[in-house]
mmCIF file of C-alpha atoms in Angstrom:
data_model
loop_
_atom_site.group_PDB
_atom_site.id
_atom_site.type_symbol
_atom_site.label_atom_id
_atom_site.label_comp_id
_atom_site.label_asym_id
_atom_site.label_seq_id
_atom_site.Cartn_x
_atom_site.Cartn_y
_atom_site.Cartn_z
ATOM 1 C CA ASP A 292 2.789 24.951 -2.845
ATOM 2 C CA THR A 293 4.254 21.420 -2.629
ATOM 3 C CA GLU A 294 0.965 19.615 -2.573
ATOM 4 C CA VAL A 295 -0.662 17.083 -4.835
ATOM 5 C CA THR A 296 -4.424 16.989 -4.387
ATOM 6 C CA GLN A 297 -6.735 14.134 -5.306
ATOM 7 C CA THR A 298 -10.516 13.979 -5.482
ATOM 8 C CA PRO A 299 -12.619 12.280 -4.386
ATOM 9 C CA LYS A 300 -11.144 10.832 -1.170
ATOM 10 C CA HIS A 301 -13.494 7.858 -1.322
ATOM 11 C CA LEU A 302 -15.485 6.366 -4.186
ATOM 12 C CA VAL A 303 -17.911 3.473 -4.244
ATOM 13 C CA MET A 304 -19.091 2.338 -7.656
ATOM 14 C CA GLY A 305 -20.942 -0.521 -9.272
ATOM 15 C CA MET A 306 -19.464 -2.576 -12.068
ATOM 16 C CA THR A 307 -21.551 -0.774 -14.692
ATOM 17 C CA ASN A 308 -20.772 2.767 -13.547
ATOM 18 C CA LYS A 309 -18.505 5.331 -15.149
ATOM 19 C CA LYS A 310 -16.536 7.560 -12.815
ATOM 20 C CA SER A 311 -13.371 9.663 -12.847
ATOM 21 C CA LEU A 312 -10.538 10.321 -10.431
ATOM 22 C CA LYS A 313 -8.869 13.714 -10.480
ATOM 23 C CA CYS A 314 -5.334 14.793 -9.545
ATOM 24 C CA GLU A 315 -3.883 18.300 -9.497
ATOM 25 C CA GLN A 316 -0.469 19.839 -8.787
ATOM 26 C CA HIS A 317 0.807 23.394 -9.076
ATOM 27 C CA MET A 318 4.517 22.787 -8.631
ATOM 28 C CA GLY A 319 5.309 23.082 -12.327
ATOM 29 C CA HIS A 320 6.118 19.373 -12.519
ATOM 30 C CA ARG A 321 6.119 17.872 -16.007
ATOM 31 C CA ALA A 322 5.825 14.195 -15.042
ATOM 32 C CA MET A 323 2.683 12.750 -13.484
ATOM 33 C CA TYR A 324 1.955 9.187 -12.419
ATOM 34 C CA TRP A 325 -0.946 6.933 -11.508
ATOM 35 C CA TYR A 326 -0.358 4.080 -9.077
ATOM 36 C CA LYS A 327 -2.625 1.358 -7.716
ATOM 37 C CA GLN A 328 -1.960 0.148 -4.188
ATOM 38 C CA LYS A 329 -3.469 -2.911 -2.522
ATOM 39 C CA ALA A 330 -3.371 -3.325 1.240
ATOM 40 C CA LYS A 331 0.055 -4.137 2.684
ATOM 41 C CA LYS A 332 1.680 -3.894 -0.779
ATOM 42 C CA PRO A 333 3.870 -1.290 -2.484
ATOM 43 C CA PRO A 334 2.343 1.007 -5.100
ATOM 44 C CA GLU A 335 2.128 -0.526 -8.592
ATOM 45 C CA LEU A 336 2.786 1.823 -11.476
ATOM 46 C CA MET A 337 -0.083 2.148 -13.962
ATOM 47 C CA PHE A 338 0.630 5.151 -16.181
ATOM 48 C CA VAL A 339 3.203 7.922 -16.607
ATOM 49 C CA TYR A 340 2.659 11.208 -18.417
ATOM 50 C CA SER A 341 5.634 13.279 -19.457
ATOM 51 C CA TYR A 342 4.996 16.776 -20.794
ATOM 52 C CA GLU A 343 1.306 15.892 -21.089
ATOM 53 C CA LYS A 344 1.960 12.883 -23.320
ATOM 54 C CA LEU A 345 1.395 9.302 -22.252
ATOM 55 C CA SER A 346 4.862 7.884 -21.848
ATOM 56 C CA ILE A 347 4.297 4.599 -20.046
ATOM 57 C CA ASN A 348 1.299 2.271 -19.843
ATOM 58 C CA GLU A 349 2.114 -0.751 -17.713
ATOM 59 C CA SER A 350 -0.280 -3.044 -19.607
ATOM 60 C CA VAL A 351 -3.245 -1.680 -17.714
ATOM 61 C CA PRO A 352 -6.701 -2.991 -18.777
ATOM 62 C CA SER A 353 -8.648 -0.640 -21.032
ATOM 63 C CA ARG A 354 -11.332 -0.154 -18.380
ATOM 64 C CA PHE A 355 -8.834 2.361 -16.947
ATOM 65 C CA SER A 356 -8.354 5.374 -19.232
ATOM 66 C CA PRO A 357 -5.929 8.152 -18.277
ATOM 67 C CA GLU A 358 -6.091 11.718 -19.492
ATOM 68 C CA CYS A 359 -3.804 14.718 -19.021
ATOM 69 C CA PRO A 360 -5.733 17.844 -20.076
ATOM 70 C CA ASN A 361 -2.889 20.204 -19.107
ATOM 71 C CA SER A 362 0.376 20.248 -17.201
ATOM 72 C CA SER A 363 -1.349 20.576 -13.813
ATOM 73 C CA LEU A 364 -4.152 18.052 -14.153
ATOM 74 C CA LEU A 365 -4.341 14.292 -14.434
ATOM 75 C CA ASN A 366 -7.534 12.271 -14.663
ATOM 76 C CA LEU A 367 -8.242 8.562 -14.512
ATOM 77 C CA HIS A 368 -11.506 7.526 -16.138
ATOM 78 C CA LEU A 369 -13.051 4.303 -14.850
ATOM 79 C CA HIS A 370 -15.596 2.137 -16.650
ATOM 80 C CA ALA A 371 -16.907 -1.393 -16.131
ATOM 81 C CA LEU A 372 -14.539 -2.085 -13.257
ATOM 82 C CA GLN A 373 -14.270 -5.390 -11.429
ATOM 83 C CA PRO A 374 -14.327 -5.954 -7.646
ATOM 84 C CA GLU A 375 -10.602 -6.796 -7.767
ATOM 85 C CA ASP A 376 -9.962 -3.217 -8.910
ATOM 86 C CA SER A 377 -10.841 -2.030 -5.413
ATOM 87 C CA ALA A 378 -7.700 -0.359 -4.060
ATOM 88 C CA LEU A 379 -6.088 2.941 -3.079
ATOM 89 C CA TYR A 380 -5.276 4.931 -6.229
ATOM 90 C CA LEU A 381 -2.360 7.275 -5.806
ATOM 91 C CA CYS A 382 -1.301 10.148 -8.011
ATOM 92 C CA ALA A 383 2.265 11.456 -7.949
ATOM 93 C CA SER A 384 4.292 14.101 -9.724
ATOM 94 C CA SER A 385 7.974 14.867 -10.234
ATOM 95 C CA GLN A 386 9.895 17.629 -11.981
ATOM 96 C CA THR A 387 10.608 15.399 -14.955
ATOM 97 C CA MET A 388 11.003 11.697 -15.610
ATOM 98 C CA THR A 389 14.390 12.054 -17.295
ATOM 99 C CA SER A 390 16.448 12.375 -14.154
ATOM 100 C CA GLY A 391 16.705 10.047 -11.209
ATOM 101 C CA ILE A 392 17.344 12.796 -8.696
ATOM 102 C CA ASN A 393 13.775 14.017 -8.838
ATOM 103 C CA GLU A 394 11.718 12.684 -5.996
ATOM 104 C CA GLN A 395 8.035 12.027 -6.389
ATOM 105 C CA PHE A 396 5.369 13.984 -4.538
ATOM 106 C CA PHE A 397 2.317 11.875 -3.736
ATOM 107 C CA GLY A 398 -1.296 12.821 -3.240
ATOM 108 C CA PRO A 399 -3.347 11.341 -0.373
ATOM 109 C CA GLY A 400 -5.053 8.876 -2.696
ATOM 110 C CA THR A 401 -8.591 7.885 -3.606
ATOM 111 C CA ARG A 402 -9.968 4.805 -1.845
ATOM 112 C CA LEU A 403 -11.999 2.989 -4.511
ATOM 113 C CA THR A 404 -14.481 0.247 -3.736
ATOM 114 C CA VAL A 405 -16.128 -1.644 -6.613
ATOM 115 C CA LEU A 406 -19.290 -3.520 -5.708
ATOM 116 C CA ALA B 151 17.674 -3.929 -14.268
ATOM 117 C CA GLN B 152 17.396 -2.038 -11.020
ATOM 118 C CA SER B 153 15.892 -3.743 -7.995
ATOM 119 C CA VAL B 154 15.532 -3.181 -4.289
ATOM 120 C CA THR B 155 15.126 -5.608 -1.408
ATOM 121 C CA GLN B 156 13.740 -4.664 1.964
ATOM 122 C CA LEU B 157 15.011 -7.360 4.223
ATOM 123 C CA ASP B 158 12.282 -7.234 6.875
ATOM 124 C CA SER B 159 8.539 -7.174 6.332
ATOM 125 C CA HIS B 160 7.980 -6.104 9.970
ATOM 126 C CA VAL B 161 10.191 -4.408 12.552
ATOM 127 C CA SER B 162 9.027 -4.041 16.140
ATOM 128 C CA VAL B 163 10.681 -1.637 18.608
ATOM 129 C CA SER B 164 9.890 -0.010 21.929
ATOM 130 C CA GLU B 165 9.390 3.730 22.141
ATOM 131 C CA GLY B 166 12.705 5.476 22.784
ATOM 132 C CA THR B 167 14.872 2.676 21.311
ATOM 133 C CA PRO B 168 16.784 2.852 18.012
ATOM 134 C CA VAL B 169 15.198 2.005 14.668
ATOM 135 C CA LEU B 170 16.942 0.143 11.827
ATOM 136 C CA LEU B 171 15.108 -0.593 8.565
ATOM 137 C CA ARG B 172 17.250 -2.469 6.059
ATOM 138 C CA CYS B 173 17.376 -1.962 2.306
ATOM 139 C CA ASN B 174 19.689 -3.492 -0.311
ATOM 140 C CA TYR B 175 19.668 -2.415 -3.930
ATOM 141 C CA SER B 176 20.913 -3.626 -7.286
ATOM 142 C CA SER B 177 21.853 -1.197 -10.027
ATOM 143 C CA SER B 178 24.254 -1.194 -12.975
ATOM 144 C CA TYR B 179 24.417 2.593 -12.936
ATOM 145 C CA SER B 180 24.740 5.346 -10.362
ATOM 146 C CA PRO B 181 21.444 4.963 -8.541
ATOM 147 C CA SER B 182 19.295 7.464 -6.744
ATOM 148 C CA LEU B 183 17.781 6.031 -3.586
ATOM 149 C CA PHE B 184 14.807 7.208 -1.585
ATOM 150 C CA TRP B 185 12.959 6.336 1.596
ATOM 151 C CA TYR B 186 9.239 7.110 1.788
ATOM 152 C CA VAL B 187 6.865 6.734 4.728
ATOM 153 C CA GLN B 188 3.161 5.938 4.481
ATOM 154 C CA HIS B 189 0.802 6.258 7.416
ATOM 155 C CA PRO B 190 -2.454 4.263 7.254
ATOM 156 C CA ASN B 191 -4.791 5.381 4.437
ATOM 157 C CA LYS B 192 -2.451 8.227 3.478
ATOM 158 C CA GLY B 193 -0.184 9.023 0.552
ATOM 159 C CA LEU B 194 3.581 8.543 0.618
ATOM 160 C CA GLN B 195 5.869 11.204 2.075
ATOM 161 C CA LEU B 196 9.555 11.529 1.233
ATOM 162 C CA LEU B 197 11.810 10.998 4.267
ATOM 163 C CA LEU B 198 15.163 11.423 2.525
ATOM 164 C CA LYS B 199 17.034 10.836 -0.727
ATOM 165 C CA TYR B 200 20.531 9.964 -1.926
ATOM 166 C CA THR B 201 21.599 11.350 -5.301
ATOM 167 C CA SER B 202 25.412 10.796 -5.389
ATOM 168 C CA ALA B 203 26.379 13.648 -3.100
ATOM 169 C CA ALA B 204 27.065 12.977 0.609
ATOM 170 C CA THR B 205 26.775 9.292 1.504
ATOM 171 C CA LEU B 206 25.207 10.049 4.893
ATOM 172 C CA VAL B 207 21.834 11.592 4.262
ATOM 173 C CA LYS B 208 19.737 13.302 6.896
ATOM 174 C CA GLY B 209 15.996 13.444 6.492
ATOM 175 C CA ILE B 210 12.912 14.653 8.256
ATOM 176 C CA ASN B 211 11.773 13.614 11.751
ATOM 177 C CA GLY B 212 15.255 12.569 12.868
ATOM 178 C CA PHE B 213 15.740 9.825 10.263
ATOM 179 C CA GLU B 214 18.979 9.292 8.388
ATOM 180 C CA ALA B 215 20.419 6.764 5.949
ATOM 181 C CA GLU B 216 23.894 5.850 4.777
ATOM 182 C CA PHE B 217 24.675 4.870 1.182
ATOM 183 C CA LYS B 218 27.252 2.053 1.196
ATOM 184 C CA LYS B 219 28.278 1.157 -2.327
ATOM 185 C CA SER B 220 30.495 -1.755 -1.270
ATOM 186 C CA GLU B 221 27.551 -3.353 0.527
ATOM 187 C CA THR B 222 24.885 -2.099 -1.935
ATOM 188 C CA SER B 223 22.896 -0.961 1.073
ATOM 189 C CA PHE B 224 20.883 2.086 2.067
ATOM 190 C CA HIS B 225 19.617 1.342 5.579
ATOM 191 C CA LEU B 226 17.318 3.776 7.393
ATOM 192 C CA THR B 227 18.008 4.609 11.038
ATOM 193 C CA LYS B 228 16.644 6.753 13.842
ATOM 194 C CA PRO B 229 18.227 7.011 17.296
ATOM 195 C CA SER B 230 14.982 7.008 19.267
ATOM 196 C CA ALA B 231 11.597 5.764 18.068
ATOM 197 C CA HIS B 232 8.428 7.711 18.696
ATOM 198 C CA MET B 233 4.904 6.316 18.667
ATOM 199 C CA SER B 234 4.127 8.515 15.658
ATOM 200 C CA ASP B 235 6.821 6.673 13.638
ATOM 201 C CA ALA B 236 4.579 3.613 13.381
ATOM 202 C CA ALA B 237 3.907 3.333 9.643
ATOM 203 C CA GLU B 238 4.897 1.544 6.423
ATOM 204 C CA TYR B 239 8.307 2.448 5.002
ATOM 205 C CA PHE B 240 9.329 1.989 1.362
ATOM 206 C CA CYS B 241 12.851 1.966 -0.057
ATOM 207 C CA VAL B 242 12.937 3.080 -3.703
ATOM 208 C CA VAL B 243 15.668 2.953 -6.366
ATOM 209 C CA SER B 244 15.859 4.846 -9.640
ATOM 210 C CA ASP B 245 18.554 4.748 -12.317
ATOM 211 C CA ARG B 246 19.234 5.395 -15.983
ATOM 212 C CA GLY B 247 18.913 1.728 -16.872
ATOM 213 C CA GLY B 248 15.329 1.738 -15.657
ATOM 214 C CA SER B 249 14.550 4.972 -17.529
ATOM 215 C CA TYR B 250 14.399 6.638 -14.115
ATOM 216 C CA ILE B 251 11.113 4.911 -13.305
ATOM 217 C CA PRO B 252 11.198 4.284 -9.552
ATOM 218 C CA THR B 253 11.263 0.688 -8.347
ATOM 219 C CA PHE B 254 9.693 0.137 -4.926
ATOM 220 C CA GLY B 255 10.703 -2.360 -2.270
ATOM 221 C CA ARG B 256 7.978 -4.508 -0.722
ATOM 222 C CA GLY B 257 7.761 -2.246 2.329
ATOM 223 C CA THR B 258 8.612 -2.625 6.014
ATOM 224 C CA SER B 259 5.953 -2.157 8.633
ATOM 225 C CA LEU B 260 7.369 -0.398 11.715
ATOM 226 C CA ILE B 261 5.555 -1.199 14.942
ATOM 227 C CA VAL B 262 6.328 0.938 17.992
ATOM 228 C CA HIS B 263 5.380 -0.344 21.439
ATOM 229 C CA PRO B 264 4.830 2.049 24.356
#
């Protein structure tokens, strides 16, 4: 199984809502990533988990809260978002983050709209 | 610090003609280089990767790329474009100096005319 799954596919939320994005992989990968992608732009790295520990936080606002409950799952908890947070949120995984030869496997993304 | 430059924001070709998407990189170490494709509202899919083995790398769907250290380039080519190749393409570099965190190019939009 070389698939990364993400749920939901689409999410519309108000600025006062709390919601969560979910990502799952069963490839035995020990590095997992959250990216934010705006239209016609490359993905921007938000967070990296390595062996279930938060390894990188790219100065992301605290209204985004990541969580890695186990080696297969990655969540992104959302609270009090702003309209400018509307974007495609991509999850990715790789074998590890300590070697450059490991390509990333991407999920299909969650299209988030904040009203 | 590692960096990557995709020289064209858009490339337009006719179906059946060759495709060339250009990518230059900067790295103080031995880089790994990747090309990913993204169709509209989809995730990214790996086309091919270079990791210091053969300099000519063959990927999926007839794409290939050549690593040229002297020119710091990793251009993506395909002999004959298909309508289904229309998508966004990202060149990505990763090296030890960047803690192996991938750095993405800005992307090149490939347009294929019938």
